[in-house]
Tab-separated table of C-alpha atoms in Angstrom:
chain	number	residue	atom	x	y	z
A	1	ILE	CA	30.317	185.999	165.870
A	2	VAL	CA	30.813	188.782	168.558
A	3	ILE	CA	32.078	186.071	171.222
A	4	ILE	CA	34.149	184.543	168.566
A	5	VAL	CA	35.858	187.833	167.641
A	6	ALA	CA	36.579	188.887	171.156
A	7	THR	CA	38.203	185.446	171.729
A	8	LEU	CA	40.559	185.853	169.220
A	9	LEU	CA	41.262	189.534	169.697
A	10	GLY	CA	42.072	188.021	172.990
A	11	ALA	CA	44.641	185.797	171.990
A	12	LEU	CA	45.911	188.492	169.405
A	13	VAL	CA	46.420	190.819	172.742
A	14	ILE	CA	48.136	188.024	174.861
A	15	ILE	CA	50.370	186.995	171.875
A	16	GLY	CA	50.993	190.533	171.112
A	17	GLY	CA	51.999	191.332	174.706
A	18	TYR	CA	54.042	188.199	174.967
A	19	LYS	CA	55.819	189.236	171.622
A	20	ILE	CA	56.484	192.888	172.941
A	21	TYR	CA	57.994	191.593	175.852
A	22	ASN	CA	60.033	189.216	174.553
A	23	ASN	CA	61.552	191.540	171.963
A	24	ILE	CA	62.225	193.997	174.789
A	25	LYS	CA	63.901	191.055	176.775
A	26	VAL	CA	66.128	190.204	173.913
A	27	SER	CA	66.864	193.698	173.296
A	28	LYS	CA	68.100	194.277	176.745
A	29	GLU	CA	69.873	191.284	176.450
A	30	LYS	CA	71.690	192.239	173.298
A	31	LYS	CA	72.329	195.951	174.784
A	32	ARG	CA	73.770	194.001	177.688
A	33	ALA	CA	75.630	191.761	175.602
A	34	LYS	CA	77.240	194.633	173.752
A	35	GLN	CA	77.930	196.517	176.770
A	36	GLU	CA	79.971	193.407	178.088
A	37	ARG	CA	81.719	193.167	174.953
A	38	LEU	CA	82.660	196.534	174.593
A	39	GLU	CA	83.923	196.418	178.357
A	40	LYS	CA	85.881	193.398	177.261
A	41	LEU	CA	87.315	195.149	174.020
A	42	LYS	CA	89.026	197.729	176.246
A	43	PRO	CA	92.946	197.843	176.954
A	44	GLN	CA	93.693	195.857	179.909
A	45	GLU	CA	96.962	197.043	182.260
A	46	PHE	CA	98.313	194.772	184.402
A	47	THR	CA	101.186	195.203	186.893
A	48	VAL	CA	103.708	192.437	187.698
A	49	LYS	CA	106.676	193.150	190.243
A	50	GLY	CA	105.839	196.809	189.760
A	51	VAL	CA	106.079	197.003	186.203
A	52	SER	CA	102.912	197.768	184.280
A	53	PHE	CA	102.158	196.902	180.831
A	54	THR	CA	98.993	197.055	178.678
A	55	MET	CA	97.205	194.762	176.320
A	56	ILE	CA	95.122	195.735	173.359
A	57	ALA	CA	92.032	194.398	172.413
A	58	VAL	CA	91.643	193.109	168.469
A	59	GLU	CA	88.304	192.511	167.436
A	60	ASN	CA	87.498	189.672	165.419
A	61	GLY	CA	87.404	190.210	161.592
A	62	THR	CA	88.316	189.111	158.248
A	63	PHE	CA	91.668	190.296	156.384
A	64	GLN	CA	93.689	189.744	153.393
A	65	MET	CA	96.803	188.097	154.689
A	66	GLY	CA	100.136	188.096	152.613
A	67	ALA	CA	101.592	190.699	150.170
A	68	THR	CA	98.728	192.859	149.261
A	69	MET	CA	98.871	195.728	146.984
A	70	GLU	CA	99.928	198.504	149.203
A	71	GLN	CA	103.320	196.483	150.034
A	72	ASN	CA	104.494	197.258	146.630
A	73	SER	CA	106.831	193.937	146.992
A	74	ARG	CA	106.467	190.484	147.880
A	75	GLU	CA	108.512	187.511	148.685
A	76	TYR	CA	108.221	183.784	148.001
A	77	ASP	CA	106.706	182.974	151.647
A	78	GLU	CA	104.124	185.760	151.506
A	79	ILE	CA	101.964	184.402	148.658
A	80	PRO	CA	99.396	183.640	147.823
A	81	VAL	CA	97.346	186.687	149.505
A	82	HIS	CA	94.387	184.780	150.988
A	83	ASP	CA	91.446	185.797	153.398
A	84	VAL	CA	91.813	184.756	157.146
A	85	THR	CA	88.874	185.295	159.812
A	86	LEU	CA	90.073	185.723	163.649
A	87	SER	CA	88.577	185.511	166.849
A	88	ASP	CA	88.948	188.281	169.415
A	89	TYR	CA	92.336	188.647	170.959
A	90	TYR	CA	94.655	190.868	172.930
A	91	ILE	CA	98.198	191.594	172.150
A	92	GLY	CA	100.750	193.828	173.567
A	93	GLU	CA	100.873	197.624	173.126
A	94	THR	CA	104.868	197.582	172.483
A	95	GLU	CA	107.347	194.973	172.661
A	96	VAL	CA	108.257	193.516	175.860
A	97	THR	CA	110.814	195.995	177.474
A	98	GLN	CA	113.921	195.333	179.124
A	99	GLU	CA	112.238	196.521	182.476
A	100	LEU	CA	109.393	193.826	182.183
A	101	TRP	CA	111.861	191.051	180.924
A	102	SER	CA	114.054	191.763	183.930
A	103	ALA	CA	111.209	191.909	186.585
A	104	ILE	CA	109.987	188.543	185.273
A	105	MET	CA	113.295	186.787	184.981
A	106	ASN	CA	114.499	187.650	188.157
A	107	GLY	CA	116.947	190.720	187.010
A	108	ASP	CA	118.289	188.770	183.749
A	109	ASN	CA	118.636	190.851	180.813
A	110	PRO	CA	120.498	189.409	177.998
A	111	SER	CA	119.866	192.880	175.523
A	112	LYS	CA	122.858	194.493	173.981
A	113	PHE	CA	121.461	197.926	173.936
A	114	LYS	CA	120.353	198.575	177.500
A	115	GLY	CA	117.742	200.675	178.680
A	116	GLY	CA	114.775	199.662	180.692
A	117	ASN	CA	111.991	201.258	178.397
A	118	LYS	CA	113.868	199.677	175.222
A	119	PRO	CA	112.493	196.751	173.635
A	120	VAL	CA	114.371	193.377	174.878
A	121	GLU	CA	116.524	191.430	172.492
A	122	GLN	CA	118.960	188.858	172.146
A	123	VAL	CA	116.110	186.353	173.317
A	124	SER	CA	115.277	183.078	171.764
A	125	TRP	CA	112.007	181.732	170.925
A	126	ASN	CA	112.576	179.059	173.821
A	127	ASP	CA	113.503	182.162	176.051
A	128	CYS	CA	110.422	184.049	175.215
A	129	ARG	CA	108.398	180.845	176.209
A	130	ASP	CA	110.078	180.607	179.508
A	131	PHE	CA	109.192	184.203	180.157
A	132	ILE	CA	105.640	183.794	179.392
A	133	THR	CA	105.618	180.625	181.600
A	134	LYS	CA	106.867	182.580	184.617
A	135	LEU	CA	104.496	185.472	183.692
A	136	ASN	CA	101.608	183.274	183.594
A	137	GLN	CA	102.548	181.679	187.216
A	138	LEU	CA	102.691	185.301	188.710
A	139	THR	CA	99.437	186.456	187.255
A	140	GLY	CA	97.295	183.452	186.574
A	141	LYS	CA	96.609	184.334	183.267
A	142	LYS	CA	97.363	182.577	179.957
A	143	PHE	CA	99.636	184.688	178.277
A	144	ARG	CA	101.155	183.444	174.928
A	145	LEU	CA	102.904	184.275	171.624
A	146	PRO	CA	100.606	185.397	169.054
A	147	THR	CA	100.032	183.595	165.783
A	148	GLU	CA	101.513	185.000	162.610
A	149	ALA	CA	98.170	185.592	161.524
A	150	GLU	CA	97.059	187.431	164.885
A	151	TRP	CA	100.364	189.557	164.534
A	152	GLU	CA	99.870	190.669	160.921
A	153	PHE	CA	96.066	191.522	161.444
A	154	ALA	CA	97.252	193.560	164.587
A	155	ALA	CA	99.893	195.298	162.660
A	156	ARG	CA	97.494	196.272	159.791
A	157	GLY	CA	95.042	198.141	162.081
A	158	GLY	CA	92.435	195.072	162.731
A	159	ASN	CA	89.012	196.290	161.165
A	160	LYS	CA	90.295	199.956	161.675
A	161	SER	CA	92.882	199.285	159.172
A	162	ASP	CA	93.631	202.056	156.522
A	163	LYS	CA	95.503	199.994	154.675
A	164	PHE	CA	98.757	201.336	155.139
A	165	LYS	CA	102.217	200.183	153.399
A	166	TYR	CA	103.651	199.977	157.179
A	167	SER	CA	101.997	199.888	160.434
A	168	GLY	CA	100.527	203.157	161.137
A	169	GLY	CA	101.367	204.961	157.885
A	170	ASN	CA	102.930	205.132	154.612
A	171	ILE	CA	105.955	207.288	155.442
A	172	ILE	CA	108.298	205.021	157.259
A	173	ASP	CA	109.924	207.533	159.061
A	174	ASP	CA	106.700	208.421	161.121
A	175	VAL	CA	105.927	204.891	162.415
A	176	ALA	CA	109.387	203.066	162.540
A	177	TRP	CA	112.950	202.709	163.575
A	178	TYR	CA	114.647	201.352	160.906
A	179	SER	CA	118.118	201.223	159.016
A	180	GLY	CA	117.857	204.459	157.657
A	181	ASN	CA	116.987	206.301	161.193
A	182	SER	CA	118.058	203.918	163.920
A	183	LYS	CA	121.796	204.228	163.943
A	184	SER	CA	121.969	200.459	164.205
A	185	GLU	CA	120.681	200.727	167.545
A	186	THR	CA	117.001	199.908	169.132
A	187	HIS	CA	114.889	202.627	170.634
A	188	ASP	CA	112.745	203.239	173.488
A	189	VAL	CA	109.166	201.799	172.879
A	190	LYS	CA	106.240	204.400	171.966
A	191	THR	CA	108.506	207.227	170.545
A	192	LYS	CA	107.229	206.820	166.922
A	193	SER	CA	103.622	206.889	166.024
A	194	PRO	CA	101.094	203.985	166.709
A	195	ASN	CA	98.727	202.274	164.228
A	196	GLU	CA	95.026	202.425	163.996
A	197	LEU	CA	94.700	200.018	167.009
A	198	GLN	CA	97.298	202.467	169.192
A	199	ILE	CA	99.812	199.509	168.877
A	200	TYR	CA	103.723	200.781	168.663
A	201	ASP	CA	106.685	199.198	166.569
A	202	MET	CA	104.890	196.779	164.884
A	203	SER	CA	107.077	197.800	161.968
A	204	GLY	CA	110.609	198.341	162.764
A	205	ASN	CA	112.738	198.427	166.073
A	206	VAL	CA	113.219	194.885	166.441
A	207	TRP	CA	112.273	191.491	165.284
A	208	GLU	CA	109.172	189.752	167.187
A	209	TRP	CA	108.528	186.271	167.462
A	210	CYS	CA	105.438	184.356	166.806
A	211	ALA	CA	104.049	181.144	168.058
A	212	ASP	CA	104.094	179.368	164.319
A	213	TRP	CA	106.311	177.084	163.086
A	214	PHE	CA	107.582	178.455	159.552
A	215	GLY	CA	106.440	176.664	156.497
A	216	LYS	CA	106.955	178.070	152.914
A	217	ASP	CA	104.350	176.832	151.364
A	218	TYR	CA	101.803	177.365	154.125
A	219	TYR	CA	99.906	180.117	152.775
A	220	GLN	CA	98.763	177.590	150.154
A	221	THR	CA	97.179	175.370	152.624
A	222	SER	CA	96.351	177.666	155.518
A	223	PRO	CA	92.899	177.339	157.160
A	224	ASP	CA	90.906	180.540	156.502
A	225	VAL	CA	89.747	180.413	160.295
A	226	ASP	CA	92.245	181.172	163.401
A	227	PRO	CA	95.307	179.436	161.520
A	228	GLN	CA	98.075	178.291	164.012
A	229	GLY	CA	100.728	177.624	161.448
A	230	PRO	CA	102.401	174.261	160.365
A	231	ALA	CA	102.707	171.312	162.821
A	232	SER	CA	106.612	171.426	162.425
A	233	GLY	CA	109.028	173.351	160.635
A	234	PRO	CA	112.701	174.525	160.272
A	235	PHE	CA	112.358	177.072	162.777
A	236	ARG	CA	109.955	179.847	164.101
A	237	VAL	CA	108.215	182.702	162.345
A	238	LEU	CA	109.705	186.279	163.220
A	239	ARG	CA	108.075	189.370	162.127
A	240	GLY	CA	108.398	193.068	162.107
């Protein structure tokens, strides 16, 4: 009996030691993975032809897309409100400035309201595609336009959302240039308060192109995870 007990105890000690070691190993791996993830989710700065810009990390999450209660109004293409889950991604801290556009597009600046730190405007969706193609060639990265769902999640503040009416607050003058304060012209980026993710001008200043085709009934059939928009449509989506 003593021998049997000793053998069993020995076996338990070995198994227990393995379990403890294995748990520590898993814990370290999880800790390392968490650190790597936190590092990945930090803002990233890029400099191209002497012009710098920042990309803000948006952590994966689920949100209600469409005309939610805090909006106090809705359009026909903003219903039904539906849950959408998105993977991690990055989005620009600000609109593309005229300085950055001109640097990438070899001096071209089609904007009506000139100013290096103002957002570029008077650009088509195809113009933006050409800009991104050149930016990727210069950086070796894979920049693209955000999907409409990605744009809206970022505008709402991602997982840090306080469910404001506008992007960053409930008082429009604090967070946006719009018809009531803009004097019908654009303004320098980062001159209004940012939202919960430290992204600027998601409400106001200029309309912003998304990757998606527009579909008036798309919200009724949209996938729940990483929706990409309809396969085709009459025009591309603008938000802002």
